Every structure is written in structure tokens, then in C-alpha cells.
Coordinates of C-alpha atoms in Angstrom, one line a residue:
X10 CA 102.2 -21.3 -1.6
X11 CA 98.7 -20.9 0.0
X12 CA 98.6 -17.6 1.0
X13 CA 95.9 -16.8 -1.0
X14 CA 93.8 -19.4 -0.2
X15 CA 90.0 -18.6 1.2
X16 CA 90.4 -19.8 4.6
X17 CA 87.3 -21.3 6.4
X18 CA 84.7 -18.5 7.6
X19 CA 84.4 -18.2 11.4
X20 CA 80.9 -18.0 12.6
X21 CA 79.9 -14.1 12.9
X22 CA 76.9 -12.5 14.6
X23 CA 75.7 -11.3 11.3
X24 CA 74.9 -14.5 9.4
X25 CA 73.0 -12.8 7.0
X26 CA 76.4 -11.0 6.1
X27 CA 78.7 -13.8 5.2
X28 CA 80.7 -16.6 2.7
X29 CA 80.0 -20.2 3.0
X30 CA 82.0 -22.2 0.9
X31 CA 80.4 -25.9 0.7
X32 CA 81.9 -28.8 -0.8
X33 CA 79.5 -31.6 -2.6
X34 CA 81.0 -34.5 -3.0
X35 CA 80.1 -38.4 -3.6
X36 CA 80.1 -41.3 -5.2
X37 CA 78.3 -42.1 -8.7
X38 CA 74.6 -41.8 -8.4
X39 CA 74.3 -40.1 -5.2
X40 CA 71.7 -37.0 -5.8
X41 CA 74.9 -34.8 -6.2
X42 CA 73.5 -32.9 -8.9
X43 CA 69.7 -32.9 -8.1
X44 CA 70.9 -31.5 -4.4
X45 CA 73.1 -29.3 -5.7
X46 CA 70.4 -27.9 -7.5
X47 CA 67.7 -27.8 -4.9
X48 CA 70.1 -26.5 -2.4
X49 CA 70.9 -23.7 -4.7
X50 CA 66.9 -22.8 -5.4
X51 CA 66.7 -23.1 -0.9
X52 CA 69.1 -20.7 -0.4
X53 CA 68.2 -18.2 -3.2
X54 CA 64.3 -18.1 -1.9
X55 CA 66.1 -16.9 1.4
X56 CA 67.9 -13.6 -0.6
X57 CA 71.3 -15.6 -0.8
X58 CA 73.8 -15.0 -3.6
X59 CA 74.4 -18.7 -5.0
X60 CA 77.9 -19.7 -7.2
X61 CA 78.0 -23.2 -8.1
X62 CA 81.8 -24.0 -9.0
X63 CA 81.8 -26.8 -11.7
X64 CA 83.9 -30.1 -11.6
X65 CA 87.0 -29.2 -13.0
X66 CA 87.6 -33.1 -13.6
X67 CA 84.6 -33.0 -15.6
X68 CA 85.9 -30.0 -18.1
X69 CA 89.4 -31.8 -18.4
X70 CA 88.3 -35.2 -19.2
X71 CA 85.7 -33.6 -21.4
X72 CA 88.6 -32.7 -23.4
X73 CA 89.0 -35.7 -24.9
X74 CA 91.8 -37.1 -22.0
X75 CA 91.5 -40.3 -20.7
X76 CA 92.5 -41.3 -17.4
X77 CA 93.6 -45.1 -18.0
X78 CA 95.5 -44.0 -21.3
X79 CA 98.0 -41.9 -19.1
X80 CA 101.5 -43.2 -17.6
X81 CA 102.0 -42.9 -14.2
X82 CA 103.7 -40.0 -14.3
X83 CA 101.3 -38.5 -16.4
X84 CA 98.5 -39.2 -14.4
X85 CA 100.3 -37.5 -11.5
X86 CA 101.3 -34.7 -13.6
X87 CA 97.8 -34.1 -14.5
X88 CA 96.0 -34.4 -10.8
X89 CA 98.5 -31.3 -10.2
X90 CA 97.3 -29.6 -12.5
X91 CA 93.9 -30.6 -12.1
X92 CA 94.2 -28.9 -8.5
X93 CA 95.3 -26.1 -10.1
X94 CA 92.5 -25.8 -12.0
X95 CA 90.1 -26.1 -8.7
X96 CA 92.1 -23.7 -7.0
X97 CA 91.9 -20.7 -9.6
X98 CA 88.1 -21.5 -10.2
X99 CA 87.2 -21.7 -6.4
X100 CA 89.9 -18.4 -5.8
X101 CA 87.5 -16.7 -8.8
X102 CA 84.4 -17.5 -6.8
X103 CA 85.2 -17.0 -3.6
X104 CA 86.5 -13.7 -4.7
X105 CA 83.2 -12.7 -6.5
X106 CA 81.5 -13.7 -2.9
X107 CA 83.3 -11.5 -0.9
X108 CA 82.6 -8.6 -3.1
X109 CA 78.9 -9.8 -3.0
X110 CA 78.1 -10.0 0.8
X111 CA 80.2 -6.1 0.6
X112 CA 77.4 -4.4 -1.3
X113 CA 74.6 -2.4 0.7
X114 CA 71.2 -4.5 1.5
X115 CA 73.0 -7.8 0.4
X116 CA 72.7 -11.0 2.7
X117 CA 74.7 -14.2 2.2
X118 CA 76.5 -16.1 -0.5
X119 CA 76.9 -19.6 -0.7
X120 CA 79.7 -21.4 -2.9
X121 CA 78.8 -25.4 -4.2
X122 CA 81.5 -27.0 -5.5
X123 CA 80.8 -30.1 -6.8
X124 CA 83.8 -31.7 -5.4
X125 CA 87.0 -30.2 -3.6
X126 CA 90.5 -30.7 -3.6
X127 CA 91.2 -33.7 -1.6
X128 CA 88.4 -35.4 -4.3
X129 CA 91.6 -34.8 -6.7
X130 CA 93.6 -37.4 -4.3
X131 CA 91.3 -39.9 -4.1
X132 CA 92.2 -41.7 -7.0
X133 CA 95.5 -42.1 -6.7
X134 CA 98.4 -43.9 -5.1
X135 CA 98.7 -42.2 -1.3
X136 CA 102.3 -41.9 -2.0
X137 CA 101.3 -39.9 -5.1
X138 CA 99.6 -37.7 -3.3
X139 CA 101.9 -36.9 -0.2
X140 CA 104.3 -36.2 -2.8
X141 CA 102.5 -33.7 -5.0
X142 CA 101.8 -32.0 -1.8
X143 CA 105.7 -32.0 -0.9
X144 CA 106.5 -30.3 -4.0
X145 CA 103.8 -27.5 -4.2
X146 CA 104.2 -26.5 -1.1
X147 CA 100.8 -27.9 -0.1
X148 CA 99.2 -29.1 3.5
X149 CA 96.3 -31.4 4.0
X150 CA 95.6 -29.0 7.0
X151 CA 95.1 -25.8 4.4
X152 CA 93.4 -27.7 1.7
X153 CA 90.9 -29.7 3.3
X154 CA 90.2 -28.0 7.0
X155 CA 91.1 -24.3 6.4
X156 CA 89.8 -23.9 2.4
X157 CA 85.7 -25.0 3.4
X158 CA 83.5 -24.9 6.1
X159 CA 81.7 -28.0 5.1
X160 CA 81.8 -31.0 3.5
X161 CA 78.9 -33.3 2.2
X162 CA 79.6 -36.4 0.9
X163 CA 76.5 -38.0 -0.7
X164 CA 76.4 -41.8 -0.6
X165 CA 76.2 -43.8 -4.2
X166 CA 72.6 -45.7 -5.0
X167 CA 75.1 -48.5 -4.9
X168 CA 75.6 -49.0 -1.2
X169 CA 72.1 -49.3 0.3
X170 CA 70.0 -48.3 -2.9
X171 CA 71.3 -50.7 -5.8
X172 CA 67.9 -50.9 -7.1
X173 CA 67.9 -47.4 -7.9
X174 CA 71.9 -47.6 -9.3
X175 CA 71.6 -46.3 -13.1
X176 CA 74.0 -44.9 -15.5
X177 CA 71.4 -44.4 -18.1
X178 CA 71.7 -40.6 -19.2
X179 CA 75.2 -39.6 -17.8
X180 CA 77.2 -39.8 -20.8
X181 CA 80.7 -39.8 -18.2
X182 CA 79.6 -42.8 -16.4
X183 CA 80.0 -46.2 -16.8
X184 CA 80.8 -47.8 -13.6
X185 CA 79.0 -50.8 -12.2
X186 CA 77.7 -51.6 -9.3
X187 CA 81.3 -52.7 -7.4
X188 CA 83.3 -49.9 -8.8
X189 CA 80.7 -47.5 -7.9
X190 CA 81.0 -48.7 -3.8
X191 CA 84.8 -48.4 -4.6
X192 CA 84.7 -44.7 -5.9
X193 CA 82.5 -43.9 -3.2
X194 CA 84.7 -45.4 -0.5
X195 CA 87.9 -43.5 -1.6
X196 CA 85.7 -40.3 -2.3
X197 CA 84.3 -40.3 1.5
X198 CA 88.2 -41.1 2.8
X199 CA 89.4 -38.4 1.4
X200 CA 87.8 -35.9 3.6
X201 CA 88.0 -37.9 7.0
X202 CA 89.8 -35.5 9.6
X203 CA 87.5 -32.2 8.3
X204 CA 85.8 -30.6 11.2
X205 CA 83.1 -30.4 10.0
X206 CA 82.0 -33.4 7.4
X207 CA 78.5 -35.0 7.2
X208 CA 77.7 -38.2 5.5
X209 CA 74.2 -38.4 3.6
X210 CA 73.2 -42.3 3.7
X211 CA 70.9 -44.1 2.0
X212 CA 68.2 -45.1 5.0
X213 CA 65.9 -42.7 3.7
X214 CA 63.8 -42.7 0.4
X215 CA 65.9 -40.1 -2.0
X216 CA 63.6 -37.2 -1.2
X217 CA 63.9 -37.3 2.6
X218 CA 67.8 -37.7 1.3
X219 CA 67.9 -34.5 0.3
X220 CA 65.6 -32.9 3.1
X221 CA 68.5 -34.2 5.1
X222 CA 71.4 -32.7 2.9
X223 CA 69.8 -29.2 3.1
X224 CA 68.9 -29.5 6.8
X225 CA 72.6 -30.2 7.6
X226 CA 73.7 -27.3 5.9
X227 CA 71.1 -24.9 7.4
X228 CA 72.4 -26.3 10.6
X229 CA 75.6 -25.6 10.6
X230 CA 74.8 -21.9 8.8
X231 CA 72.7 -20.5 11.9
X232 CA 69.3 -21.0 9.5
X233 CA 66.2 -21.8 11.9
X234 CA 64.2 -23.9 9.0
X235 CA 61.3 -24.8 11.7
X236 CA 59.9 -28.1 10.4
X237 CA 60.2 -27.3 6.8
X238 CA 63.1 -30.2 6.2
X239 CA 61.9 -32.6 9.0
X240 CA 61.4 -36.6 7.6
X241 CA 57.9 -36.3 8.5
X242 CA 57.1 -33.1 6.5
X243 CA 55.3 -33.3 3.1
X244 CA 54.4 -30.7 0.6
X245 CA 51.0 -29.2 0.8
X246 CA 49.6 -26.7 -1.5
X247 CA 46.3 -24.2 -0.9
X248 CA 44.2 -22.3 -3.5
X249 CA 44.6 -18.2 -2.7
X250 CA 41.9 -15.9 -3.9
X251 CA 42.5 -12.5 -5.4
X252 CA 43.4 -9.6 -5.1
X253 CA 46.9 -9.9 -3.7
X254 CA 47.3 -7.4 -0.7
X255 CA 49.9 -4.7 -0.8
X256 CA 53.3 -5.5 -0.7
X257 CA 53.3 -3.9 2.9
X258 CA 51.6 -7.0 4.0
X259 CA 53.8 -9.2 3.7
X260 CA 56.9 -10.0 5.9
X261 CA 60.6 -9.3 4.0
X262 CA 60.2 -11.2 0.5
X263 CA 62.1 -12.2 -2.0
X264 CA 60.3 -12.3 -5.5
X265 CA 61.6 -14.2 -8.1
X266 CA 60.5 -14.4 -12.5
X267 CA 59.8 -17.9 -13.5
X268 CA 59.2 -20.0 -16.5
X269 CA 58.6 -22.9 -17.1
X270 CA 58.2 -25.1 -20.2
X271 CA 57.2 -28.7 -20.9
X272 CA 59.3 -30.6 -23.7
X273 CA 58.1 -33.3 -25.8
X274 CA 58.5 -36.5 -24.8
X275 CA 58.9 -40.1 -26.4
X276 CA 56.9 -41.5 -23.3
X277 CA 53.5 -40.6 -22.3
X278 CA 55.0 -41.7 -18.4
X279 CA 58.3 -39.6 -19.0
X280 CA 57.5 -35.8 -18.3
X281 CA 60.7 -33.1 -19.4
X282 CA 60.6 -29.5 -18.5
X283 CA 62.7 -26.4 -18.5
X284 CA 63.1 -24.1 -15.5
X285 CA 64.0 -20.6 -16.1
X286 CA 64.4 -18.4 -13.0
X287 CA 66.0 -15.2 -12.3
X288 CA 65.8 -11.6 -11.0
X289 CA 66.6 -8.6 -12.2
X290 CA 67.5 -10.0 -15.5
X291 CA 70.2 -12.6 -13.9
X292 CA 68.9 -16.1 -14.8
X293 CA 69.3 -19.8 -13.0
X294 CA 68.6 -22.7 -15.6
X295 CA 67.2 -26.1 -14.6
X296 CA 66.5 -29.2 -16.8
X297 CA 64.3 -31.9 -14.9
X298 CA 63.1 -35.2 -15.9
X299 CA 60.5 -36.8 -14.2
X300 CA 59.5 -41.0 -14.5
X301 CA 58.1 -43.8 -12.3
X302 CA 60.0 -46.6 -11.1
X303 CA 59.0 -50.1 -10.4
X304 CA 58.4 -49.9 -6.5
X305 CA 55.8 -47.1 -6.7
X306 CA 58.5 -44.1 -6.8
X307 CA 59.6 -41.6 -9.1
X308 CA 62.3 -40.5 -10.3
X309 CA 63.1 -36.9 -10.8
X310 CA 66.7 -35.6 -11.8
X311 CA 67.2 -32.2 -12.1
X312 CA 70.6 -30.9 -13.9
X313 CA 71.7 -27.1 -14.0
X314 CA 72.7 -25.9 -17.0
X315 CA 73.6 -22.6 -19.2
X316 CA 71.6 -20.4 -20.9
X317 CA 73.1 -21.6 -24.4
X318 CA 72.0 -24.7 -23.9
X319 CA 68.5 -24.1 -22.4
X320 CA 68.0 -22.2 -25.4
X321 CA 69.1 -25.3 -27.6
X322 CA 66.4 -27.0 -25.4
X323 CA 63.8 -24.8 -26.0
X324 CA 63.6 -26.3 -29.7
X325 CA 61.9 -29.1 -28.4
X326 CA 59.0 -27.4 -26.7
X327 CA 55.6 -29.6 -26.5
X328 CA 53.6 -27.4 -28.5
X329 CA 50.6 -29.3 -26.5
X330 CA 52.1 -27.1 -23.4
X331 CA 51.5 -23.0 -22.7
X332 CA 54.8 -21.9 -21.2
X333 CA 53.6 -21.1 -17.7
X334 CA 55.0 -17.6 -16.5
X335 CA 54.8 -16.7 -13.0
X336 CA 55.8 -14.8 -10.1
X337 CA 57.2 -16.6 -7.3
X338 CA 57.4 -14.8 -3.8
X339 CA 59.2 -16.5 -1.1
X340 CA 58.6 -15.3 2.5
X341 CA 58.5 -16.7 6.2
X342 CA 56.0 -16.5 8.5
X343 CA 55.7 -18.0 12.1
X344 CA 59.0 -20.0 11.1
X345 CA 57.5 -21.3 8.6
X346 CA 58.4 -20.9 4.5
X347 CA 56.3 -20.3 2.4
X348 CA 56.0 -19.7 -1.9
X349 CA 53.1 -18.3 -3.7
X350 CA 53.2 -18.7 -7.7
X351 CA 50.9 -16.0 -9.3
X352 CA 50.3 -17.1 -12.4
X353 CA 50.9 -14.5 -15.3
X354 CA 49.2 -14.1 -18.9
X355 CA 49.4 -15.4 -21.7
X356 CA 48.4 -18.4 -20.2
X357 CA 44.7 -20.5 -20.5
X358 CA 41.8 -19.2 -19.2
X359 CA 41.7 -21.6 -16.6
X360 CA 45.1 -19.8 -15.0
X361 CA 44.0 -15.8 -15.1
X362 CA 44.7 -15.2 -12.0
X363 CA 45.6 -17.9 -10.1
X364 CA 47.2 -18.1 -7.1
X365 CA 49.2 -21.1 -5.2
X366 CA 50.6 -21.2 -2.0
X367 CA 53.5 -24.1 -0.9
X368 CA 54.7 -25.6 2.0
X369 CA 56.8 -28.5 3.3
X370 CA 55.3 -29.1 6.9
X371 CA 54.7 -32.0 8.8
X372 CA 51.6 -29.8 10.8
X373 CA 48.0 -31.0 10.0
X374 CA 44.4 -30.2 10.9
X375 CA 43.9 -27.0 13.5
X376 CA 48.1 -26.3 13.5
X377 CA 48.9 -26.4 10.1
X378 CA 45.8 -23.4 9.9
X379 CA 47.3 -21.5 12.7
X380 CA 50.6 -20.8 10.7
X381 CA 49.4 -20.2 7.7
X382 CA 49.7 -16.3 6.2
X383 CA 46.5 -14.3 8.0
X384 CA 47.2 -11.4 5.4
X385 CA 46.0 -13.8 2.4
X386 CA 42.4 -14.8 1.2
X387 CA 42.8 -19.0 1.3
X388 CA 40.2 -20.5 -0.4
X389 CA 41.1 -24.1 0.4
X390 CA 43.9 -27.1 0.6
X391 CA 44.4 -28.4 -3.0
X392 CA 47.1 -30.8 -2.1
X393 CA 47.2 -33.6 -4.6
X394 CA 44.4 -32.4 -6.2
X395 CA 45.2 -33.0 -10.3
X396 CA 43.1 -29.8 -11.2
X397 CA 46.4 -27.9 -9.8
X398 CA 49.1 -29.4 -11.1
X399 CA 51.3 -27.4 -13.4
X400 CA 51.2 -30.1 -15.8
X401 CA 47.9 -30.3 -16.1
X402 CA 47.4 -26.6 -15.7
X403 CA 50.3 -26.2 -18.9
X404 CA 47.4 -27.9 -21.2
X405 CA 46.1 -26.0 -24.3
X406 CA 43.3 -27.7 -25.0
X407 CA 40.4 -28.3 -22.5
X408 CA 40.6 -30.9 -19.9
X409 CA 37.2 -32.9 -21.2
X410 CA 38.7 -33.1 -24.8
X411 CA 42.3 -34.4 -24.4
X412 CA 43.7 -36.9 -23.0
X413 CA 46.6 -35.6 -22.4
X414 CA 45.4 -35.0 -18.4
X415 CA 47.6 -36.5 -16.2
X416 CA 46.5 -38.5 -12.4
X417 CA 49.7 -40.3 -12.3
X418 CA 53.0 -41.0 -13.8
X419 CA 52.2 -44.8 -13.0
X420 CA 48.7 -44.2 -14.7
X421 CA 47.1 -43.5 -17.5
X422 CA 46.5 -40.1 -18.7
X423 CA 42.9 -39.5 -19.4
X424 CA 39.8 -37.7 -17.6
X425 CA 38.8 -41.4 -16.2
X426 CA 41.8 -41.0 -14.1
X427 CA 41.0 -37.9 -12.8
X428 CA 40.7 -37.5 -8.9
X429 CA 38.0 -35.5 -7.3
X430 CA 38.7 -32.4 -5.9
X431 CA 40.5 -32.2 -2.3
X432 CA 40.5 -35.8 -2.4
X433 CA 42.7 -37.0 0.4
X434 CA 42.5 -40.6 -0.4
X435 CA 44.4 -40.2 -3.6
X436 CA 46.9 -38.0 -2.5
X437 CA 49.9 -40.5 -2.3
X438 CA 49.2 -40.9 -6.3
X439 CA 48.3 -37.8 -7.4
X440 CA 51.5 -36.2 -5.4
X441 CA 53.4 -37.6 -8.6
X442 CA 52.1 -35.0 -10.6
X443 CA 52.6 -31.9 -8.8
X444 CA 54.8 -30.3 -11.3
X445 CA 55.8 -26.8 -9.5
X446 CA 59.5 -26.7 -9.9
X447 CA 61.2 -26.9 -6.9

């Protein structure tokens, strides 16, 4: 029976106070798992509590089961208890969230799950299906409508973006191009009738994809964003002079312990780092690869992982690299959100005390001024400006001896590369290395 199924939040006055259970879901090579993890980071910079339920397809199969080895009957026998599996691990969850959004001073939790029951009938005979529900006494209305309050299904690269389709580094995929439109298909059709189910296309670049993914659920949660995830808004970064003022200053913040570290590499156009990012002693872990593609893009996937094997990670370490150690603070001001990375010893000289403040906006000139923090000293835009990326900022030896400097991921790395301070004109190129860990 479903009796103890989370049923679907209603809206309440007091957003700040409440469970949103989200559902991820998608074909192969969609941004699944770099949105889930840059929705997570959005909505912890607000003070939400995020739990990311794994795909419990993912930890059966990882077992050493495979699919197109079972009977029939086998196959169905293991989709039911592969929904049992999602059930007791999104029933864990949900449980831990209500007791969250309980305590004193606590705002909302969010649950991801990266994919949700009806995924679990999408890959198998209809009649299958209706008849697994028959027996367990289950209803499409209770698992798909009533169980989440929103679905995101994010389109495969391989309907609208085939040049970007890859299975290179996902060890659990192996699907071409036609499959991949198939999976996607029956993945989306599983989830038609849900009140409240949003499709994420591929008529944007992949960034402005996920701008889009994050706007839609900060839409339907009551979260005024401003312009922050607008198509037209771009990340700009200023340099903020010391001292920091008191923490009266500032609006409601949220501050946050991060590190960073850059691993080696194989290519000098590849760049691997390690996020580490936590409070009060409670870590998120983040493993991102950045590289250029052919048509003047990069790539950057971003993959969650555990603290085990971050730490296995760690071994590889550029020793060329300072770990970077900050202090993030994420506030709103004039509707607008802000983060400003103090940067924390032992670090190069060229970091003591450095201060940089982030935006996504699509204000310029005399608006984009007006909303920026009053309460802080800023000494000027540095937006695409190389002598502020992390990367380059990571660097132990001095930026006139190596040549290790990075302009561009599409360029060479070397001090004739270099762009000139607050140079507009090679912003577009530069923005490639901006390595601040979203």
C-alpha cells in the first residue's frame, strides 16, 4: 500500500519553511548530473538543506546485473524491486527533510532524485507495467502526481545537440546516437499527465540549459531570482578591497568553507579540479572537468561524489597548484545574488587578502553599479581578466617564470597569451578560464 508515501507539498505562505521533492530525469547526455549539481550548490547559497537521492538503477546494475541477460519474467521481477528500492530511499529522505525544515532557524529542503518511479516503467512492456501496479497495490495517480511536486526531464545531446553526444567517461553508457533519442523518448513519456512537468530542450547553448533548469524550479518554488538566470545574463566578477566590514553590514548571509584543488592532467587543454564545500563540518564534494570543443565551447562536467572517493582523488593533486582555501558568503541585495570568495592563507603572496565578488546579471554600465553592495570597498570589474582566475591564481611559481599561465583553454598557456587588465575585448576568451567553482 501507499499510505506512507510523501504526498506532493501544497504551496504554504512560509516558503522558507518547507519540502520540495524534485525529480531529474532524462535521457543520456542531457546535463543531468552537472544540473543536478549546480542546482544543489543554488539552493544551498540560499540556506536550503539539499539531499540528492541516487539512482537506484545505477546501484543495482552496478552489481554486476545485466539487463539483456534477464528473462522476461526476471526482468519484471527486478523493476519491482527496483521500485522498491526508490521508494525506501526517497521514504529515507523525505523523512530526514521533514525533520530538517522542523528545527528552529531552519529554511527549506530540497530533495533531487535523479530519476523517479515512473523512470522504472519506461523500459518495459506497458502491459508489464499496468500489471506490476495491479499486484502491489500501486496507482499511476500516487506515484507520479501525488509522490513529487516537479518533474524535469532534461533532453539527450542527441536530439538537437548530436555534436555534443559523447559517452566518453561514463563507464554505464554505451548507447549511440538512435538509442539515445529512444531512451529519451520513453524517459519523457513516462511522466506525461504530471501537473507539473517541464521539458529542458536543446535550443540553447548547455549553459543557458541549465540557467533554464534552475529558473524553472525557482519558479515554481516562490524564489524571486531577479535576472540572475535570465538568457541574457553573464557572469561578471569585481576586485573588493579590504577590510571586510562587520558582519552587521551585510543583509542575511550564508557563509560557506571551500577548497579547492587542481589535479594533474595528461592535457595542458584539459583542466581537473576538486570542490570541497561544507559548513559546520558537513561536507558537499564536486569533481569537475573542464576542456574545449571544436566550435569555440567548453565543456565542463561536474559529478558529485563522496568523501571516500574525493580523498582517493586527492592523490593526484598538481603539485604545480596551492590548494586555494576560501570563504564564500552568499547574500542578496537589491534582488540581486551575490558571492564574495575571501581568499584564506596558506596561499601565494599574490592571494593575501583577496577579495572577489560574483554575479550573473544581464545589467551593464550605470545599472549594473546601482545594484551592486554599497557596504563594500569595489576597486574595479575584473571580468575576464586572467590575472583573477583561480587557475591562474592556484600557481606556485610566479607568473613571468612559468608557463603554466593560462588565457584560454583553446590557447596556449604562456605569458604571450596573457590579456591586459580589464580588457573587454578578450572577454569571450578569457571567460574560459574563470575557474571559481560554481
Amino acid at each position: 500500500m501507499l499510505q506512507n508515501l510523501p504526498r506532493r507539498m501544497k504551496m504554504e505562505k512560509n516558503q522558507e519553511k518547507r519540502v520540495y521533492m524534485l525529480v531529474l530525469t532524462g535521457g543520456p547526455c542531457g546535463g543531468k548530473t552537472t544540473g543536478q549539481a549546480r542546482l544543489s550548490t543554488f539552493f544551498e547559497n540560499l540556506g536550503w538543506k539539499v539531499f540528492r537521492v541516487p539512482e537506484a538503477a545505477s546501484i543495482l546494475l552496478s552489481g554486476g546485473v545485466k539487463f539483456s541477460e534477464l528473462t522476461r519474467k526476471e526482468a519484471l521481477k527486478f523493476q519491482e524491486n527496483l521500485v522498491r528500492t526508490m521508494l525506501q530511499l526517497e521514504n529515507t529522505y523525505y523523512e530526514l527533510a521533514k525533520g530538517h525544515v522542523r528545527k528552529e532557524n531552519a529554511r527549506g529542503c530540497l530533495i533531487i532524485c535523479d530519476r523517479g518511479i515512473m523512470d522504472a516503467g519506461a523500459y518495459i512492456p506497458k502491459e508489464d507495467w499496468e500489471r506490476l501496479l495491479t499486484e502491489n497495490a500501486w496507482n499511476t495517480i500516487e506515484l507520479r502526481d501525488n509522490r513529487y511536486n516537479q518533474i524535469i526531464h532534461m533532453v539527450s545531446a542527441a536530439n538537437g545537440a548530436e555534436d555534443f553526444y559523447s559517452v566518453e567517461g561514463h563507464s554505464c553508457r554505451s548507447e549511440d546516437v538512435g538509442l539515445a533519442r529512444e531512451l529519451d523518448y520513453k524517459a519523457a513519456a513516462a511522466w506525461v499527465g504530471h501537473p507539473y512537468f517541464d521539458v529542458i530542450d536543446n535550443s540553447t547553448d548547455f549553459e543557458t540549459k541549465i540557467k533554464r533548469m534552475i529558473s524553472s524550479v525557482c519558479q515554481k518554488v516562490g524564489i524571486d531570482t531577479g535576472d540572475r538566470l535570465l538568457t541574457t545574463s553573464k557572469k561578471v566578477k569585481f576586485h573588493v578591497l579590504g577590510p571586510l566590514p562587520p558582519d552587521s553590514a551585510f543583509p542575511p548571509f550564508q557563509d560557506f568553507d571551500v577548497e579547492h584543488h587542481y589535479l594533474q592532467s595528461t592535457s595542458g587543454r584539459v583542466q581537473a579540479r576538486l570542490r570541497k564545500r561544507g559548513q559546520k563540518g558537513h561536507w558537499s564534494y564536486i569533481h569537475t572537468i573542464r576542456r574545449p570543443h571544436p566550435n569555440g565551447q567548453y565543456v565542463e562536467v561536474k559529478t558529485q561524489m563522496t568523501a571516500r572517493d574525493y580523498n582517493n582523488l586527492l592523490n593526484q593533486a598538481d603539485d604545480a597548484h596551492f590548494k586555494i582555501i576560501k570563504t564564500r558568503r552568499c547574500f542578496l541585495v537589491n534582488n540581486q545574488y551575490f558571492q564574495l570568495d575571501i581568499y584564506k592563507e596558506p596561499c601565494h603572496a599574490r592571494c593575501l587578502g583577496l577579495m572577489l565578488l560574483e554575479t550573473y546579471t544581464s545589467l551593464e554600465g550605470k545599472a549594473l553599479e546601482d545594484c551592486l553592495p554599497k557596504f563594500l570597498n569595489i576597486n574595479k570589474e575584473v571580468t575576464g581578466d586572467p590575472n583573477y582566475s583561480m587557475f591562474n591564481l592556484s600557481l606556485r611559481e610566479e607568473w613571468d617564470r612559468t608557463q603554466k599561465f593560462c588565457r584560454s583553454l583553446h590557447g596556449k598557456k604562456n605569458m604571450n597569451n596573457m590579456c591586459s587588465a580589464n580588457s573587454r575585448d578578450n572577454e569571450e576568451a578569457c571567460n574560459e578560464c574563470q575557474h571559481q567553482g560554481k
